[in-house]
Each structure stands twice: as structure tokens, then as C-alpha cells.
Short mmCIF file of N, CA and C in Angstrom, two decimals:
data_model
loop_
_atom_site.label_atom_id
_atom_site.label_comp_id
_atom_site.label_asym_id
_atom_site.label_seq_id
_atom_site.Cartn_x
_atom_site.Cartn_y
_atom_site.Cartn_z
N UNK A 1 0.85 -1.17 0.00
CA UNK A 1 0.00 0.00 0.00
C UNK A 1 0.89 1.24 0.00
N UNK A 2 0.64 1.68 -0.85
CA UNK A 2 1.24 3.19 -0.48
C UNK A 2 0.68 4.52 -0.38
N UNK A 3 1.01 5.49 0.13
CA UNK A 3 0.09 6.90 0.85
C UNK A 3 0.89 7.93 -0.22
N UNK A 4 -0.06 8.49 -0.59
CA UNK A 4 -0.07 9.73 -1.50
C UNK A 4 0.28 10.99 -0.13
N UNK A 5 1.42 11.42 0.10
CA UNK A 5 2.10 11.79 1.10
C UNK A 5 1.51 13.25 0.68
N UNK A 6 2.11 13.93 -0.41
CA UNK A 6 1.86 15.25 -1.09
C UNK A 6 0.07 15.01 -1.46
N UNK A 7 -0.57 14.70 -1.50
CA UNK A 7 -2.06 14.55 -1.10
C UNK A 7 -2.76 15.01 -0.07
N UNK A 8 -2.22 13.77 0.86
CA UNK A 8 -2.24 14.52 2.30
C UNK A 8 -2.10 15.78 2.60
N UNK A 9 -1.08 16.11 2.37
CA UNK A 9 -0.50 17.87 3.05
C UNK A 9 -1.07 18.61 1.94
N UNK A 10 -1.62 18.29 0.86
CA UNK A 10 -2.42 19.34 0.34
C UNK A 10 -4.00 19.54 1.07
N UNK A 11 -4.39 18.61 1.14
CA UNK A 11 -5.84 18.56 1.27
C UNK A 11 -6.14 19.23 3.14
N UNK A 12 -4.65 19.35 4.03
CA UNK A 12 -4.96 19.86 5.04
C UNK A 12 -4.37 21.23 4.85
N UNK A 13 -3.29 21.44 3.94
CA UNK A 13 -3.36 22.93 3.90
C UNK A 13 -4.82 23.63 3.41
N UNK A 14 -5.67 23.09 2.50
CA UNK A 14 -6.35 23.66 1.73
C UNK A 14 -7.52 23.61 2.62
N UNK A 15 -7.62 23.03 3.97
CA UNK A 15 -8.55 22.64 5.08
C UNK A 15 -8.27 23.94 5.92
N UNK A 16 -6.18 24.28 6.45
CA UNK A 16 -6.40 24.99 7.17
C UNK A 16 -6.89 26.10 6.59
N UNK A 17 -6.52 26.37 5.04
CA UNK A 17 -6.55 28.27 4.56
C UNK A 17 -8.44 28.43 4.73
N UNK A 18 -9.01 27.80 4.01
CA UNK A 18 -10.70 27.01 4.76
C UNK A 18 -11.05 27.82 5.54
N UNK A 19 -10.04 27.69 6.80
CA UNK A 19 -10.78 27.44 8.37
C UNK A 19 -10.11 28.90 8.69
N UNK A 20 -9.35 29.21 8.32
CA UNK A 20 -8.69 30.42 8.21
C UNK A 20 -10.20 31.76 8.06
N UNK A 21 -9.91 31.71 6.60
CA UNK A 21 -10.33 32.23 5.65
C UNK A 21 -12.29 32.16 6.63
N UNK A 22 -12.96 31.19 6.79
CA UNK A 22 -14.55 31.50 7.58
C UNK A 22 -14.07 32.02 8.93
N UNK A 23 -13.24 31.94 9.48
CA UNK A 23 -13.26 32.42 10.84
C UNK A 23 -13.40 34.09 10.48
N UNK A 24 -12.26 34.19 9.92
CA UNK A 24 -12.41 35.85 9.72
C UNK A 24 -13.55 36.36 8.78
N UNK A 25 -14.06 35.83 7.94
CA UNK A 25 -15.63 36.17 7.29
C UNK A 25 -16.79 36.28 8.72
N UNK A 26 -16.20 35.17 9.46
CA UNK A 26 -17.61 35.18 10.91
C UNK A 26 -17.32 36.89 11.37
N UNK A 27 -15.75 36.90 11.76
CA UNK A 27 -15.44 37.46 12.41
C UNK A 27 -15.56 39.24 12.11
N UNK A 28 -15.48 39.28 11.03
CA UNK A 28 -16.13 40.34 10.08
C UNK A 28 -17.32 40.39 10.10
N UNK A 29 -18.75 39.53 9.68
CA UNK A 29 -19.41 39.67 9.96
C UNK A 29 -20.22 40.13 11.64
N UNK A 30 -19.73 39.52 12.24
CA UNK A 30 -20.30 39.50 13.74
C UNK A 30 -19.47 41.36 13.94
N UNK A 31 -18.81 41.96 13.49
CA UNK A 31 -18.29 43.21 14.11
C UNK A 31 -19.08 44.22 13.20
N UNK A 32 -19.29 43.47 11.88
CA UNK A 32 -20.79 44.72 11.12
C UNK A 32 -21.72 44.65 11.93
N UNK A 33 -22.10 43.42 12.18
CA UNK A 33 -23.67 43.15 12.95
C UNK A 33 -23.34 44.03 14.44
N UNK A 34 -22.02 44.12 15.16
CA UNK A 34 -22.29 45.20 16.09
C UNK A 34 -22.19 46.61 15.62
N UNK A 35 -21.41 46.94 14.96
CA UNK A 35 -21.34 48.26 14.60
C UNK A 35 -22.76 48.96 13.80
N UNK A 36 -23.31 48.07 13.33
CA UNK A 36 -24.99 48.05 12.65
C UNK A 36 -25.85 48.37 14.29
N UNK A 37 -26.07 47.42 15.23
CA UNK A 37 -26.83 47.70 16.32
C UNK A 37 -26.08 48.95 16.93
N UNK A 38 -24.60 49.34 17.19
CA UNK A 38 -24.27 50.57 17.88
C UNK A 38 -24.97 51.94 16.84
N UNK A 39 -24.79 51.27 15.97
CA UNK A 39 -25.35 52.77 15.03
C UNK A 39 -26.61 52.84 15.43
N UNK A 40 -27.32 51.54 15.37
CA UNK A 40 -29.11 52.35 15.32
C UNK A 40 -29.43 52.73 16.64
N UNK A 41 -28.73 52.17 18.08
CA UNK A 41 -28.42 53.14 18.83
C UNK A 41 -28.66 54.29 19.37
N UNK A 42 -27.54 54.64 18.32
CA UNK A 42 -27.06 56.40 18.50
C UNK A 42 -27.83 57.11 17.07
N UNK A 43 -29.00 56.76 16.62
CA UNK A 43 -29.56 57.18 15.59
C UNK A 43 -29.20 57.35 14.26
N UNK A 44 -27.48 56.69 14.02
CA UNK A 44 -27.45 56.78 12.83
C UNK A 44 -28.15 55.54 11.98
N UNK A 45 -28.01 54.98 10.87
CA UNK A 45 -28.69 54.20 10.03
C UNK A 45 -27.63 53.10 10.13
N UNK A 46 -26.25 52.78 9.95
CA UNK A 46 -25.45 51.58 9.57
C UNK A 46 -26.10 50.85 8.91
N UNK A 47 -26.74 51.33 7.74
CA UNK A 47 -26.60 50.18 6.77
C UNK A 47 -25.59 49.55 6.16
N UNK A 48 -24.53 50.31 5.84
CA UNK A 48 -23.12 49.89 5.16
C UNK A 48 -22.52 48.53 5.86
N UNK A 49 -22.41 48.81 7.71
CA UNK A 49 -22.30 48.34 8.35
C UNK A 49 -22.71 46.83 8.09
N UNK A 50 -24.12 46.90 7.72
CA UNK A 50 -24.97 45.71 7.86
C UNK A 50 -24.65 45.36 6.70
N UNK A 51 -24.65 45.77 5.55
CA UNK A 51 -24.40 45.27 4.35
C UNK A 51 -23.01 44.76 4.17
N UNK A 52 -22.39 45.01 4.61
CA UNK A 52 -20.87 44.56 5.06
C UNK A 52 -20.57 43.54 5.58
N UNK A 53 -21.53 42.88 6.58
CA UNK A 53 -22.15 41.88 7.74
C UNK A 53 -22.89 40.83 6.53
N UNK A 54 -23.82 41.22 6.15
CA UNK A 54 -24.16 40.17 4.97
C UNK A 54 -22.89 39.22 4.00
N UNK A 55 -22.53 40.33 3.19
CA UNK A 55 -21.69 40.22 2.04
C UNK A 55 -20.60 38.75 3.02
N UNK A 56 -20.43 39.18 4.16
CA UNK A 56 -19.42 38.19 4.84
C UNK A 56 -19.93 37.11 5.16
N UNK A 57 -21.67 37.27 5.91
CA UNK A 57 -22.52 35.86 5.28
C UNK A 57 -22.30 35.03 4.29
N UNK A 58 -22.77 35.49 3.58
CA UNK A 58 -22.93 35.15 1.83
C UNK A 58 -21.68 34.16 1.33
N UNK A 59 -20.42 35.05 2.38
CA UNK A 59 -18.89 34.49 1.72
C UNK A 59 -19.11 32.94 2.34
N UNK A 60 -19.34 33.23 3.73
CA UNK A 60 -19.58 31.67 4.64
C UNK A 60 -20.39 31.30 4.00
N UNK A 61 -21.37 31.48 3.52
CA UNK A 61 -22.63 30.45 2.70
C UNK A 61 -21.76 29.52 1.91
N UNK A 62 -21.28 31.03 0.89
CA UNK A 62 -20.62 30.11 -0.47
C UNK A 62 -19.73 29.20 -0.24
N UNK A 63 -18.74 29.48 0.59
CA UNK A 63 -17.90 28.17 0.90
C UNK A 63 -18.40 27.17 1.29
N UNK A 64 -19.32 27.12 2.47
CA UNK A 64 -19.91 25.79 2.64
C UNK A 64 -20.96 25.27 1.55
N UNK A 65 -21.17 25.73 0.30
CA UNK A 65 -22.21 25.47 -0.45
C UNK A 65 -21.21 24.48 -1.18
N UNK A 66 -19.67 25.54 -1.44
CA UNK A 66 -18.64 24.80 -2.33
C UNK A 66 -18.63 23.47 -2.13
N UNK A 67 -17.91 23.33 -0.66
CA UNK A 67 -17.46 22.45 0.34
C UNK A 67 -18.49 21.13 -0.11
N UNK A 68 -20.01 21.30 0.06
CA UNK A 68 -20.68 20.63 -0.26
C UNK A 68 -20.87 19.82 -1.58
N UNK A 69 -21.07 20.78 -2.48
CA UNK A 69 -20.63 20.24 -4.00
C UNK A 69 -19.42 19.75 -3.85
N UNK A 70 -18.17 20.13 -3.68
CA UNK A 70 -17.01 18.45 -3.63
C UNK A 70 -17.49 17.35 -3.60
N UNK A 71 -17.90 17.43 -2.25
CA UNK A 71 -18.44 16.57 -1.24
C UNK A 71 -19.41 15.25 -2.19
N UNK A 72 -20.37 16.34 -2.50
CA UNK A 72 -21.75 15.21 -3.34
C UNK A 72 -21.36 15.05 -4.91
N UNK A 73 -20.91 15.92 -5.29
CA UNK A 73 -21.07 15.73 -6.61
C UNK A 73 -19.35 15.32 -7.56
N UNK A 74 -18.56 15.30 -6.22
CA UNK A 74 -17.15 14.74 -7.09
C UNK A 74 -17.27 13.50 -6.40
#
């Protein structure tokens, strides 16, 4: 038997940049979603804020949508 060595270490780099890469989309998101509630607050609007907060949703969606298609359809 032999182990596809360079396989391996690809498929966990490409796991950590992954895990990387949604933490800071959460982490982006979750600081629009406060800066959105501090704004309405103090009466300004933060929509940008919030729309900023989405867009970083959207990014986490798409990856796990990706993630999924591998998954089922390769």
C-alpha cells in the first residue's frame, strides 16, 4: 500500500486556509452586525455596516455550499 504523502499535506493545507479564511468572514461579519446595532443606537442608520455583515454571510454560505458540491457531486 502506499500513501499519496503530497495529497495529504495538500488537502490539510487547503482545510487549514478554509478554516482560516470563515473564521475571519464570521469574524467580520459578527463586528458589522455590532457596529450596525451601535449605530441604530445612537440614531445613525449603519446600513453599510450591515451590508458589510451580509456580504461576509454570503462568503460563509458560499464556501460551505462549495465544500458541499465536492463533497456530493465529485
Amino acid at each position: 500500500m502506499h500513501i499519496a504523502w503530497n495529497a495529504i499535506g495538500s488537502v490539510a493545507a487547503a482545510s487549514l486556509g478554509t478554516i482560516v479564511v470563515v473564521a475571519v468572514l464570521i469574524g467580520l461579519a459578527a463586528l458589522g452586525m455590532s457596529r450596525y446595532a451601535r449605530g441604530r443606537t445612537q440614531g445613525n442608520g449603519g446600513t453599510l455596516s450591515a451590508v458589510g455583515a451580509g456580504i461576509a454571510f454570503l462568503g460563509c454560505v458560499a464556501i460551505a455550499v462549495f465544500g458541499l458540491y465536492l463533497t456530493v457531486v465529485r
